[in-house]
Structure formats: C-alpha cells, structure tokens
Coordinates of C-alpha atoms in Angstrom, one line a residue:
M24 CA -2.8 -8.3 8.5
S25 CA -1.3 -7.4 5.1
K26 CA 1.0 -9.8 3.4
K27 CA 4.4 -9.2 1.8
L28 CA 4.1 -7.9 -1.7
I29 CA 6.7 -7.6 -4.5
E30 CA 6.2 -6.2 -8.0
C31 CA 8.0 -7.7 -10.9
V32 CA 8.2 -5.8 -14.2
P33 CA 9.8 -8.1 -16.8
N34 CA 10.4 -6.6 -20.3
F35 CA 10.2 -9.2 -23.2
S36 CA 11.5 -8.7 -26.7
E37 CA 8.2 -9.2 -28.4
G38 CA 5.5 -6.5 -29.0
R39 CA 3.9 -7.5 -32.3
D40 CA 2.9 -11.2 -32.1
Q41 CA -0.3 -11.2 -30.0
T42 CA -0.1 -15.0 -29.6
I43 CA 3.3 -14.8 -27.9
I44 CA 2.2 -11.8 -25.8
D45 CA -0.9 -13.7 -24.6
A46 CA 1.1 -16.9 -23.9
I47 CA 3.5 -15.0 -21.6
S48 CA 0.5 -13.4 -19.9
K49 CA -1.1 -16.8 -19.3
S50 CA 2.1 -18.2 -17.8
I51 CA 2.1 -15.4 -15.2
R52 CA -1.7 -15.6 -14.6
D53 CA -1.5 -19.4 -14.1
T54 CA 1.2 -19.1 -11.4
P55 CA -0.4 -19.5 -8.0
G56 CA -0.1 -16.3 -5.9
C57 CA 0.7 -14.0 -8.8
T58 CA -1.7 -11.2 -10.0
L59 CA -1.0 -9.8 -13.5
L60 CA -1.8 -6.0 -13.3
D61 CA -0.8 -4.6 -16.7
V62 CA 0.5 -5.6 -20.1
D63 CA 1.9 -2.8 -22.3
P64 CA 3.1 -3.9 -25.8
G65 CA 4.8 -1.6 -28.2
K66 CA 5.0 -2.4 -31.9
S67 CA 7.7 0.0 -33.0
T68 CA 9.9 -1.0 -30.0
N69 CA 8.9 -4.7 -30.5
R70 CA 8.8 -5.0 -26.7
T71 CA 6.2 -5.7 -24.1
V72 CA 6.3 -4.7 -20.4
Y73 CA 4.4 -6.8 -18.0
T74 CA 3.6 -5.8 -14.4
F75 CA 2.6 -8.4 -11.8
V76 CA 2.7 -8.8 -8.1
G77 CA 3.0 -11.6 -5.6
C78 CA 4.7 -12.7 -2.4
P79 CA 8.5 -13.4 -2.5
T80 CA 8.0 -17.1 -3.3
S81 CA 5.3 -16.8 -5.9
I82 CA 6.9 -13.8 -7.7
V83 CA 10.0 -15.8 -8.5
E84 CA 7.9 -18.7 -9.8
G85 CA 5.9 -16.3 -12.0
A86 CA 9.0 -14.7 -13.5
L87 CA 10.5 -18.1 -14.2
N88 CA 7.4 -19.4 -15.8
A89 CA 7.2 -16.3 -18.1
A90 CA 10.9 -16.7 -19.0
K91 CA 10.4 -20.3 -19.9
T92 CA 7.5 -19.4 -22.2
A93 CA 9.7 -16.7 -23.8
Y94 CA 12.5 -19.2 -24.3
Q95 CA 10.2 -21.4 -26.3
L96 CA 8.4 -18.8 -28.4
I97 CA 10.8 -15.9 -29.0
D98 CA 13.8 -16.2 -31.4
M99 CA 16.2 -13.3 -30.8
S100 CA 18.2 -14.1 -34.0
K101 CA 15.2 -12.7 -35.9
H102 CA 14.3 -9.9 -33.6
T103 CA 14.4 -6.2 -34.6
G104 CA 13.0 -3.2 -32.8
E105 CA 13.8 0.4 -31.7
H106 CA 14.4 -0.4 -28.1
P107 CA 17.8 -1.5 -26.8
R108 CA 17.7 -5.2 -25.9
M109 CA 20.0 -8.2 -25.3
G110 CA 17.6 -11.1 -24.7
A111 CA 14.1 -12.7 -25.0
L112 CA 13.5 -11.7 -21.4
D113 CA 15.6 -8.6 -21.6
V114 CA 15.4 -7.2 -18.0
C115 CA 13.5 -8.5 -15.0
P116 CA 13.5 -6.1 -12.0
F117 CA 11.9 -6.9 -8.6
V118 CA 10.4 -3.9 -6.7
P119 CA 9.4 -3.7 -3.0
I120 CA 5.7 -2.7 -2.7
R121 CA 4.4 -3.7 0.8
D122 CA 6.1 -5.0 3.9
V123 CA 9.3 -6.0 2.1
T124 CA 12.8 -4.7 2.1
M125 CA 15.1 -4.0 -0.8
E126 CA 17.3 -6.8 0.5
E127 CA 14.4 -9.3 0.1
C128 CA 13.9 -8.1 -3.5
V129 CA 17.7 -8.6 -4.1
N130 CA 17.4 -12.1 -2.8
C131 CA 14.4 -12.8 -5.1
S132 CA 16.4 -11.5 -8.1
K133 CA 19.4 -13.7 -7.2
E134 CA 17.2 -16.8 -6.7
F135 CA 15.4 -16.1 -10.0
G136 CA 18.8 -15.5 -11.8
K137 CA 20.3 -18.7 -10.3
R138 CA 17.4 -20.9 -11.3
L139 CA 17.0 -19.3 -14.8
G140 CA 20.7 -19.9 -15.5
E141 CA 20.6 -23.5 -14.2
E142 CA 17.3 -24.5 -15.8
L143 CA 17.6 -22.8 -19.2
K144 CA 21.4 -22.7 -19.5
V145 CA 21.4 -19.0 -20.4
P146 CA 23.6 -16.2 -19.2
V147 CA 22.1 -13.9 -16.4
F148 CA 23.5 -10.6 -15.1
L149 CA 22.7 -8.8 -11.9
Y150 CA 22.1 -5.0 -11.9
E151 CA 21.1 -2.1 -9.7
E152 CA 20.8 -3.0 -6.0
A153 CA 21.7 -6.7 -6.7
S154 CA 25.1 -5.8 -8.3
T155 CA 28.2 -4.9 -6.3
Q156 CA 30.4 -4.1 -9.3
A157 CA 30.4 -0.4 -10.3
Y158 CA 31.2 -1.1 -14.0
R159 CA 28.3 -3.4 -14.4
K160 CA 25.7 -1.9 -12.1
Q161 CA 23.6 0.1 -14.5
L162 CA 21.4 -1.5 -17.1
K163 CA 22.9 0.5 -19.9
Q164 CA 26.4 -0.7 -19.0
I165 CA 25.4 -4.4 -19.1
R166 CA 23.3 -4.0 -22.3
Q167 CA 25.9 -2.0 -24.2
G168 CA 26.4 -3.7 -27.5
E169 CA 23.0 -5.3 -27.2
Y170 CA 22.1 -8.8 -28.5
E171 CA 24.4 -8.4 -31.5
G172 CA 27.4 -7.8 -29.3
L173 CA 26.6 -10.3 -26.6
E174 CA 28.5 -13.3 -28.1
K175 CA 31.8 -11.4 -28.1
K176 CA 31.1 -9.8 -24.7
L177 CA 30.7 -13.2 -23.1
Q178 CA 34.2 -14.1 -24.2
D179 CA 35.6 -11.3 -21.9
P180 CA 36.2 -12.6 -18.3
Q181 CA 35.1 -9.2 -17.0
W182 CA 31.7 -9.9 -18.4
A183 CA 31.3 -13.4 -17.1
P184 CA 27.6 -13.8 -16.2
D185 CA 26.5 -13.9 -12.5
F186 CA 24.5 -17.0 -13.2
G187 CA 24.4 -19.5 -16.0
P188 CA 27.1 -20.4 -18.6
A189 CA 29.3 -17.8 -20.4
S190 CA 28.0 -19.2 -23.7
F191 CA 26.0 -17.5 -26.3
V192 CA 22.4 -18.9 -26.8
S193 CA 21.4 -17.4 -30.2
R194 CA 17.7 -18.0 -29.8
Y195 CA 17.5 -16.4 -26.3
G196 CA 20.4 -14.0 -25.7
G197 CA 20.8 -13.0 -22.1
T198 CA 18.8 -11.6 -19.2
V199 CA 19.5 -8.8 -16.7
T200 CA 17.8 -9.1 -13.3
G201 CA 18.0 -7.2 -10.0
A202 CA 16.2 -5.0 -7.5
R203 CA 15.3 -1.4 -7.7
S204 CA 12.9 1.2 -6.3
F205 CA 9.6 1.9 -8.0
L206 CA 10.2 3.6 -11.3
I207 CA 7.6 6.0 -12.6
A208 CA 7.5 6.6 -16.3
Y209 CA 6.3 10.2 -16.6
N210 CA 5.8 12.5 -19.6
V211 CA 5.1 16.3 -19.5
N212 CA 3.2 17.5 -22.6
I213 CA 4.6 20.5 -24.4
L214 CA 2.9 22.4 -27.2
G215 CA 6.1 22.9 -29.1
T216 CA 8.7 21.0 -31.1
K217 CA 10.7 17.8 -30.3
E218 CA 13.8 20.0 -30.0
Q219 CA 12.2 22.3 -27.5
A220 CA 11.0 19.4 -25.4
H221 CA 14.5 17.9 -25.5
R222 CA 16.0 21.2 -24.4
I223 CA 13.8 21.1 -21.3
A224 CA 14.8 17.5 -20.8
L225 CA 18.4 18.4 -20.8
N226 CA 17.8 21.1 -18.2
V227 CA 16.0 18.8 -15.7
R228 CA 17.5 15.3 -16.2
E229 CA 20.3 14.4 -13.7
A230 CA 22.9 13.8 -16.5
G231 CA 22.2 17.3 -18.0
R232 CA 24.0 18.1 -21.1
S233 CA 27.4 16.7 -20.1
D234 CA 29.5 15.9 -17.0
N235 CA 30.4 19.5 -16.8
E236 CA 26.8 20.7 -17.0
P237 CA 24.5 18.4 -15.0
G238 CA 20.8 18.8 -14.8
R239 CA 18.7 20.0 -11.8
L240 CA 16.8 16.9 -10.7
K241 CA 18.3 13.8 -9.2
F242 CA 17.4 10.3 -10.2
L243 CA 15.7 11.5 -13.4
K244 CA 16.5 10.3 -17.0
G245 CA 14.8 12.2 -19.8
I246 CA 14.6 13.0 -23.5
G247 CA 12.4 15.1 -25.7
W248 CA 10.3 13.5 -28.4
Y249 CA 7.2 14.2 -30.6
V250 CA 4.1 12.0 -30.3
D251 CA 2.2 12.0 -33.6
E252 CA -0.8 10.3 -31.9
Y253 CA -1.1 13.2 -29.5
N254 CA 0.0 15.9 -32.0
M255 CA 2.4 17.4 -29.4
A256 CA 5.9 17.0 -28.0
Q257 CA 6.7 15.5 -24.6
V258 CA 9.5 15.6 -22.1
S259 CA 9.7 11.9 -21.6
M260 CA 11.2 10.8 -18.3
N261 CA 11.9 8.0 -15.9
L262 CA 11.8 8.9 -12.2
D263 CA 14.1 6.3 -10.6
N264 CA 13.4 7.5 -7.1
Y265 CA 10.1 9.3 -6.7
L266 CA 10.7 10.0 -3.0
V267 CA 13.6 12.3 -4.0
T268 CA 12.2 13.6 -7.3
P269 CA 8.4 13.2 -7.3
P270 CA 6.2 13.9 -10.3
H271 CA 4.8 17.2 -9.1
I272 CA 8.3 18.7 -8.7
V273 CA 9.2 17.5 -12.2
F274 CA 5.9 19.0 -13.6
E275 CA 6.6 22.3 -11.9
E276 CA 10.2 22.4 -13.1
C277 CA 9.3 21.5 -16.7
S278 CA 6.5 24.1 -16.6
K279 CA 8.9 26.8 -15.4
D280 CA 11.3 26.1 -18.3
A281 CA 8.4 26.0 -20.8
R282 CA 7.3 29.5 -19.6
E283 CA 10.8 30.8 -20.2
L284 CA 10.6 29.5 -23.7
N285 CA 7.1 30.9 -24.2
L286 CA 5.7 27.4 -24.6
A287 CA 2.4 26.0 -23.2
V288 CA 2.3 22.9 -21.0
A289 CA -0.8 20.8 -21.7
G290 CA -0.9 18.4 -18.7
S291 CA 1.2 15.3 -18.2
E292 CA 1.0 11.5 -18.5
I293 CA 1.9 8.6 -16.3
V294 CA 2.8 5.5 -18.3
G295 CA 1.8 2.3 -16.5
L296 CA 1.2 2.3 -12.8
V297 CA 2.0 4.7 -10.1
P298 CA 2.2 4.4 -6.2
L299 CA -0.5 6.1 -4.3
E300 CA 2.2 7.8 -2.2
A301 CA 3.4 9.8 -5.2
L302 CA 0.0 11.3 -5.9
L303 CA -0.6 12.0 -2.2
M304 CA 2.7 13.9 -2.1
A305 CA 1.5 15.9 -5.1
A306 CA -1.8 16.6 -3.4
D307 CA -0.1 17.8 -0.2
Y308 CA 2.2 20.1 -2.2
Y309 CA -0.8 21.8 -3.9
I310 CA -2.8 21.8 -0.7
Q311 CA 0.0 23.8 1.0
K312 CA 0.7 25.9 -2.1
E313 CA -2.9 26.9 -2.5
N314 CA -3.9 26.9 1.2
L315 CA -6.5 24.3 0.6
F316 CA -8.1 22.1 3.3
I317 CA -8.6 18.5 2.1
L318 CA -8.3 15.4 4.3
D319 CA -10.2 12.8 2.3
E320 CA -7.9 10.5 0.3
A321 CA -10.1 10.3 -2.7
L322 CA -10.3 14.1 -3.0
K323 CA -6.5 14.3 -2.6
V324 CA -6.1 11.9 -5.5
R325 CA -8.6 13.9 -7.6
L326 CA -6.6 17.1 -6.8
A327 CA -3.3 15.6 -7.9
I328 CA -4.9 14.3 -11.2
E329 CA -6.3 17.7 -11.9
R330 CA -3.2 19.8 -11.1
L331 CA -0.9 17.5 -13.0
G332 CA -3.3 17.2 -15.9
L333 CA -3.1 13.4 -15.9
N334 CA -6.3 13.2 -18.0
S335 CA -4.8 15.1 -20.9
C336 CA -3.7 12.1 -23.1
S337 CA -6.2 9.5 -21.9
P338 CA -8.6 9.1 -18.9
F339 CA -6.7 8.4 -15.7
N340 CA -8.7 5.9 -13.7
P341 CA -7.3 5.7 -10.1
K342 CA -8.6 2.2 -9.6
K343 CA -6.7 1.0 -12.6
R344 CA -3.6 3.1 -12.5
I345 CA -2.7 3.3 -8.8
I346 CA -0.9 0.2 -7.8
D347 CA -2.0 0.3 -4.2
Y348 CA -5.6 0.2 -5.2
M349 CA -5.0 -2.6 -7.7
V350 CA -3.3 -4.9 -5.2
Q351 CA -5.5 -3.9 -2.3
E352 CA -6.5 -7.0 -0.3
D353 CA -10.1 -7.6 0.4
L354 CA -10.7 -5.8 3.7
A355 CA -12.4 -8.9 5.0
V356 CA -9.1 -10.7 4.7
S357 CA -6.7 -8.1 6.1
Q358 CA -9.1 -6.7 8.7
P359 CA -11.9 -9.3 9.2
L360 CA -13.4 -7.6 12.3
A361 CA -13.2 -4.1 11.0
A362 CA -14.9 -5.2 7.7
L363 CA -17.9 -6.6 9.5
S364 CA -21.2 -4.7 9.7
V365 CA -22.0 -3.2 13.1
K366 CA -24.7 -5.9 13.6
N367 CA -22.3 -8.7 12.8
F368 CA -19.5 -7.3 14.9
I369 CA -21.7 -7.0 17.9
E370 CA -22.9 -10.6 17.4
V371 CA -19.3 -11.9 17.1
L372 CA -18.4 -9.9 20.2
G373 CA -21.3 -11.6 22.1
S374 CA -20.5 -15.1 20.9
R375 CA -18.9 -18.0 22.8
T376 CA -15.3 -17.0 22.0
P377 CA -12.7 -15.1 24.1
A378 CA -11.7 -13.0 21.2
P379 CA -12.7 -10.4 20.0
G380 CA -13.0 -9.0 23.5
G381 CA -12.7 -5.9 25.5
G382 CA -9.5 -4.7 23.7
S383 CA -11.2 -4.7 20.3
A384 CA -14.3 -3.1 21.7
A385 CA -12.2 -0.4 23.3
A386 CA -10.6 0.4 20.0
V387 CA -14.0 0.6 18.3
V388 CA -15.4 2.9 21.0
A389 CA -12.3 5.2 21.0
A390 CA -12.5 5.4 17.2
M391 CA -16.2 6.4 17.4
G392 CA -15.3 9.0 19.9
A393 CA -12.7 10.6 17.6
A394 CA -15.1 10.3 14.7
L395 CA -17.8 12.2 16.6
G396 CA -15.3 14.9 17.4
A397 CA -14.4 15.2 13.7
M398 CA -18.0 15.2 12.7
T399 CA -18.7 18.2 15.0
G400 CA -15.9 20.0 13.2
W401 CA -17.3 19.3 9.8
M402 CA -20.7 20.5 11.0
T403 CA -18.9 23.8 11.7
Y404 CA -16.4 24.2 8.9
G405 CA -17.5 25.8 5.6
K406 CA -20.8 27.1 6.9
K407 CA -21.4 30.8 6.4
K408 CA -22.6 31.2 10.0
F409 CA -19.3 30.0 11.3
E410 CA -17.0 31.4 8.6
A411 CA -14.8 33.1 11.1
L412 CA -14.0 29.7 12.6
D413 CA -12.7 28.1 9.4
S414 CA -9.0 28.6 10.2
Q415 CA -9.5 27.1 13.7
M416 CA -11.4 24.1 12.2
R417 CA -8.5 23.5 9.8
A418 CA -6.3 23.0 12.8
I419 CA -8.7 21.1 15.1
I420 CA -10.2 18.6 12.7
P421 CA -7.1 16.9 11.3
P422 CA -5.9 15.3 14.6
L423 CA -9.3 13.8 15.1
D424 CA -9.6 12.6 11.6
K425 CA -6.2 10.9 11.8
A426 CA -6.9 9.3 15.2
M427 CA -10.2 8.0 13.9
K428 CA -8.4 6.2 11.0
D429 CA -5.4 5.1 13.0
L430 CA -7.5 3.4 15.6
I431 CA -9.4 1.1 13.1
P432 CA -6.6 -1.4 12.6
F433 CA -6.4 -1.9 16.3
I434 CA -9.8 -3.6 16.3
D435 CA -8.2 -6.6 14.7
A436 CA -4.7 -6.1 16.1
D437 CA -6.0 -6.7 19.7
T438 CA -7.6 -9.9 18.7
K439 CA -4.5 -11.0 16.8
A440 CA -2.4 -10.3 19.8
F441 CA -4.6 -12.4 22.0
N442 CA -4.5 -15.3 19.5
D443 CA -0.7 -15.0 19.3
Y444 CA -0.5 -15.3 23.1
I445 CA -2.6 -18.4 23.1
K446 CA -0.2 -19.9 20.5
A447 CA 2.8 -19.0 22.6
M448 CA 1.2 -20.8 25.6
G449 CA 1.4 -24.0 23.5
V450 CA 5.1 -23.7 22.7
K451 CA 7.1 -26.6 24.3
G452 CA 10.6 -26.7 25.7
A453 CA 13.2 -24.0 26.4
E454 CA 11.6 -21.5 23.9
R455 CA 8.3 -21.4 25.7
E456 CA 9.2 -18.7 28.3
A457 CA 10.6 -16.3 25.7
A458 CA 7.7 -16.9 23.3
I459 CA 5.2 -16.1 26.1
D460 CA 7.1 -13.0 27.2
K461 CA 7.2 -11.7 23.6
A462 CA 3.5 -12.4 23.1
L463 CA 2.6 -10.8 26.4
K464 CA 4.4 -7.6 25.5
Q465 CA 2.6 -7.4 22.2
A466 CA -0.7 -8.0 24.0
I467 CA 0.2 -5.0 26.2
N468 CA 1.6 -2.7 23.5
V469 CA -1.6 -3.0 21.3
P470 CA -4.0 -1.6 23.9
L471 CA -1.4 0.8 25.0
S472 CA -1.2 2.1 21.4
T473 CA -5.0 2.5 21.5
M474 CA -4.6 4.7 24.5
K475 CA -1.7 6.7 23.0
I476 CA -3.6 7.4 19.8
S477 CA -6.8 8.3 21.6
N478 CA -4.9 10.6 23.9
T479 CA -3.8 12.8 21.0
C480 CA -7.5 13.9 20.5
W481 CA -8.1 15.8 23.7
E482 CA -6.6 19.1 22.8
S483 CA -8.9 19.2 19.7
M484 CA -11.9 17.9 21.6
V485 CA -11.5 20.7 24.2
E486 CA -11.2 23.4 21.5
M487 CA -14.1 21.9 19.7
A488 CA -16.2 22.1 22.8
K489 CA -15.3 25.8 23.0
V490 CA -16.1 26.9 19.4
G491 CA -17.8 24.0 17.6
N492 CA -21.3 24.1 16.3
I493 CA -23.5 24.0 19.4
A494 CA -26.2 22.2 17.5
S495 CA -23.8 19.2 17.7
K496 CA -23.4 19.5 21.5
S497 CA -24.8 16.0 22.3
D498 CA -22.7 14.5 19.5
L499 CA -19.5 15.9 21.0
E500 CA -20.6 14.9 24.5
V501 CA -21.0 11.3 23.3
G502 CA -17.8 11.5 21.5
A503 CA -15.8 12.7 24.5
K504 CA -17.3 10.0 26.7
S505 CA -16.7 7.3 24.1
L506 CA -13.0 8.5 23.8
E507 CA -12.6 8.3 27.6
T508 CA -14.4 4.9 27.7
G509 CA -12.1 3.5 25.0
I510 CA -9.1 4.7 26.9
W511 CA -10.4 3.2 30.1
G512 CA -11.1 -0.1 28.4
A513 CA -7.7 -0.3 26.8
H514 CA -6.2 0.5 30.2
R515 CA -7.9 -2.5 31.7
N516 CA -6.4 -4.7 29.0
V517 CA -2.9 -3.3 29.6
C518 CA -3.2 -4.0 33.3
I519 CA -4.5 -7.5 33.1
N520 CA -1.7 -8.5 30.8
L521 CA 1.0 -6.8 32.9
Q522 CA 0.1 -9.2 35.8
D523 CA 1.9 -12.2 34.2
L524 CA 4.9 -10.3 32.8
K525 CA 8.2 -11.0 34.5
D526 CA 10.1 -8.0 33.1
V527 CA 9.7 -5.6 36.1
Q528 CA 11.3 -2.6 34.5
F529 CA 9.0 -2.9 31.4
K530 CA 6.0 -3.4 33.8
E531 CA 6.7 -0.3 35.9
K532 CA 7.4 2.0 32.9
T533 CA 4.3 0.8 31.0
L534 CA 1.9 1.1 34.0
K535 CA 3.1 4.6 34.8
E536 CA 2.5 5.7 31.2
A537 CA -0.9 4.0 31.0
N538 CA -2.0 5.5 34.3
E539 CA -1.0 9.0 33.2
I540 CA -3.1 8.7 30.0
L541 CA -6.0 7.4 32.0
E542 CA -5.9 10.3 34.3
N543 CA -5.5 12.8 31.4
A544 CA -8.6 11.3 29.8
R545 CA -10.6 11.7 33.1
I546 CA -9.6 15.4 33.4
N547 CA -10.2 16.3 29.8
L548 CA -13.6 14.5 29.6
E549 CA -14.7 16.6 32.6
K550 CA -13.3 19.7 30.9
V551 CA -15.2 19.1 27.7
L552 CA -18.5 18.4 29.4
N553 CA -18.2 21.5 31.6
I554 CA -17.3 23.7 28.7
L555 CA -20.4 22.5 26.8
D556 CA -22.7 22.8 29.8
N557 CA -21.6 26.5 30.2
R558 CA -21.8 27.5 26.6
K559 CA -24.4 30.3 26.2
D560 CA -24.9 30.2 22.4

C-alpha cells in the first residue's frame, strides 16, 4: 500500500551562484529516501526554493543535509536580494502530502529544528502549526528586521529561539521551520498596469486594504506587479489553504473585478507544483457550471488547465507540475497484484500459494462486472441514435465508473489482510489473542467492503438493462453475472473468517449485513436478466 509522504520546501538565500545551488541539490538527492522534485532559483531575489519529498524520517535527514551544505557555502554577511530573509536556510516548512497528519509534520519540524540548533549551533524559530505563541506564529512576524536586525532581536528574551543558542552567527543568521498546509503560488494575468493589478489584489486578498476594509477571500495573500518577461501585469498570490480558497474561485473573482475595470484577463499561472485535488476541484466547478459530463481524470485535468489558462505563460505539463503525479509510486510497488497482466495474475492465482485467493479473485470479478456496466453506458451515451438518453446516461454511468475504480485496490487489500492474519498467528504471549482478533476483523472487513461497493451498482445496472444500447446486451449480462459472482465470492470469504471470531456482537451484525447484500445481488441479477430477455428493440 502507499507509504507516508511529506513535502519539504526549504528556501535558501542564494539564487545566483549555480555551484552553490547545485551543491544543495546534490545534498538532497544524495539523502536516501528523498526525491528532489523542483529547484526554482531567482536572481533578483537571490533566493532558491527547493521542493523534495520523503517519508518522515528521510525528510528530516534531507533538510539537515541541505542546511549543512548551506552553512558551509553561503555567507549571509555578504548577501543582498529583494526577498525578505534572515538566514542561509531562511525558512523550512514541512507539508503533509499522503497518509500523514499535520501533527506528524509538526514533529518533523521540531526534530529538524532541534538537531539543526544542536549540530550547527544556530538559532531556530518555529512558525505556523508548530508555534503556539501568537506573536511569533507568522513568518513575517519572526522575520521582521531580517538578517540585519537579527543580532539585536536575539538579545530580547521574548525572541529567544526555540532551538539552538540565542547568539548571532554572522555567516548563517537564523532559520524558521514549522508545518503548514500545501501553499499554491498562483498568478492571474491582467492586460493592464501594475496599479490596476494591485487594485484587484487589494480586493481579493484576506488583509484587504486595511483592518477596517478586509478583502473577500480567506487564506489569500496578494499584490499586483508587472512582469517585463510576459509584457503584462499579474495579480500575484499565495493560497495558504486551497481547500477553502481554491485557484478556480480566485480566478473567477479576479476576472470579475477585471471586467468591472474594463480589463482583459489572459489566463493564469501556477508557480511550482500543485496538488491534483486543486485541479480536480476546478474541473468539477466548470463541469457543473457548464453542464458537462466528464469522468476521466486526465480529461478533468485538461479542462482545468484550459479554463484557468494555465498554458498562457509557459506550457503546463501535468506530469511535471502536479505533485501527485511526480511522487506517484510505481503501481507494481503499491498494488503488485493489480499491476500484473491478466495472464500473470491468473498464473499467480493458480500457483502453490494460499494468497492471492478467492477474496482477490472476487474483487477482480466484481470490478469487471461494474466495468461492463459502464461500458454499456458509454456505448449508448453520445450516439445520435440514443441522443434522448444522454441525460439518463449521465446519471447511470458515474456510479458504475466509481465502483469499478474503487474495487481495484481491494484486489491487493484482500491478500494483504490474509498475510497480516498469518503474521498475527505468529505473535507470542499475551498480545497474541488481540492481534489475531484485529487481523480477523480486517480480513472480514475487506471482502465486506468489496460487497458494499459492488452493491452500489445494482440500481444503475437495472436502469442500464432497461434503456442501454441493446447491441451490448450480452456485455451487460456478463457484467451483471460477474457482479453477482464477485459479491458471492466476497460473501464466502466473510463467512469463513467469521467462524473463528470471538466477538459475537460483531459476528451477528456483519453476517446479517453480508446476507442482505447477497440476497439483493441475487434479486437484482435476476431482474437485469429478465429485463434484457424481454426487451423488444
């Protein structure tokens, strides 16, 4: 299954000396378990932003190795640049990406800060989620006065560092570290002046024009500027919480203000990487707004790119700009069975091993049943002959498409549950009974989930039998029988594992639910087949 993944985005005060930039990159790349995704240097700011990912342990090591390289090569006493800064490694945030909590990222930042302070003897401050003090929670609060004011600041007890000595290291300065949500750097292109772009920024940014006149969008920081390279102005923004204020809402709000000023919007730009979820949110917004019917993920991403105009400044390549795609594990690692060819899966299924077994096979068969139902829908939707059915297909296909995709992980989940049960059997001492009970319940819940997901398909399968393209009759028949067979197979796995469970209440409740789903599958299979047999067209 997928592993824990954290993103680290350290900002170093060097954007001109390629030798130093490359040395820091190498220190990250050479850290086992770390993957460097992006290096973004800026000459005028004299600053480079690195983006890399890793598990909680490796991400801390990677950040430390990079900091040690910066300590050796960067001399802050000689540093100048347009961007605010206070240290060689200026700020080092840890961001949850996959299967990790914000608390785990806070722990990473604290471990990193503690070790950095101890090993390099430099002052380290915590910010954002890692800080508990309101007056020093935001980066701008801690960095006020910048490098030049740090020596005096450290003499104030209120600004004692969280880690490391309260002494000024002229060569290095200080570092701010903490945990935050994924930040999206997002710019909307305006065919106008810097002042007009800034006027829009004042309208939308959370701070607004003043405390008495706040802006419209939460968790948004923004200014207006002019980019000579693009020959146009931009509303340049940081989206601190894209779940609350996503790019598409920002784009629409900026566009509305631009229209009121009789200005043209020429697309937008994402700087660095972006979570897939943000683009899928945009796609869903435009799908609903324009009454579109798109289920395929790649097409949704394409729609978001087009509607937001993300190709306006430079080509937006999803494989290189969407962080989920860049850190996607090899399917053979995360889902070894699902990644096999049909031939190889069948051969493994028939080999001299107890797993994969009937549970994995049941998930495969059920997924194929849902897939054949969806296929019948696609053989109907969008065809002139069946144009009157398009609205029905828009409602019928999505549940089948979703179930098909949701069932695939259970091919491997069932085998993992079996292997975990075998491990629990080997536990010694007083913990053995609890370990076995926990493993058994998981071995029950996995095939039960296969049944539950499959059970969501029947309403669509029955409707498809009534109106779907009759040329796909046999496909839908096979699909319905496969769905019922997958449910039956999962039911047998639930029952056999329930036998050894000692929790009577759990056993009775689970068996009742499983039997109801099994009976519903029998009834609906018969219904689908009868409808198809009696179709006259």
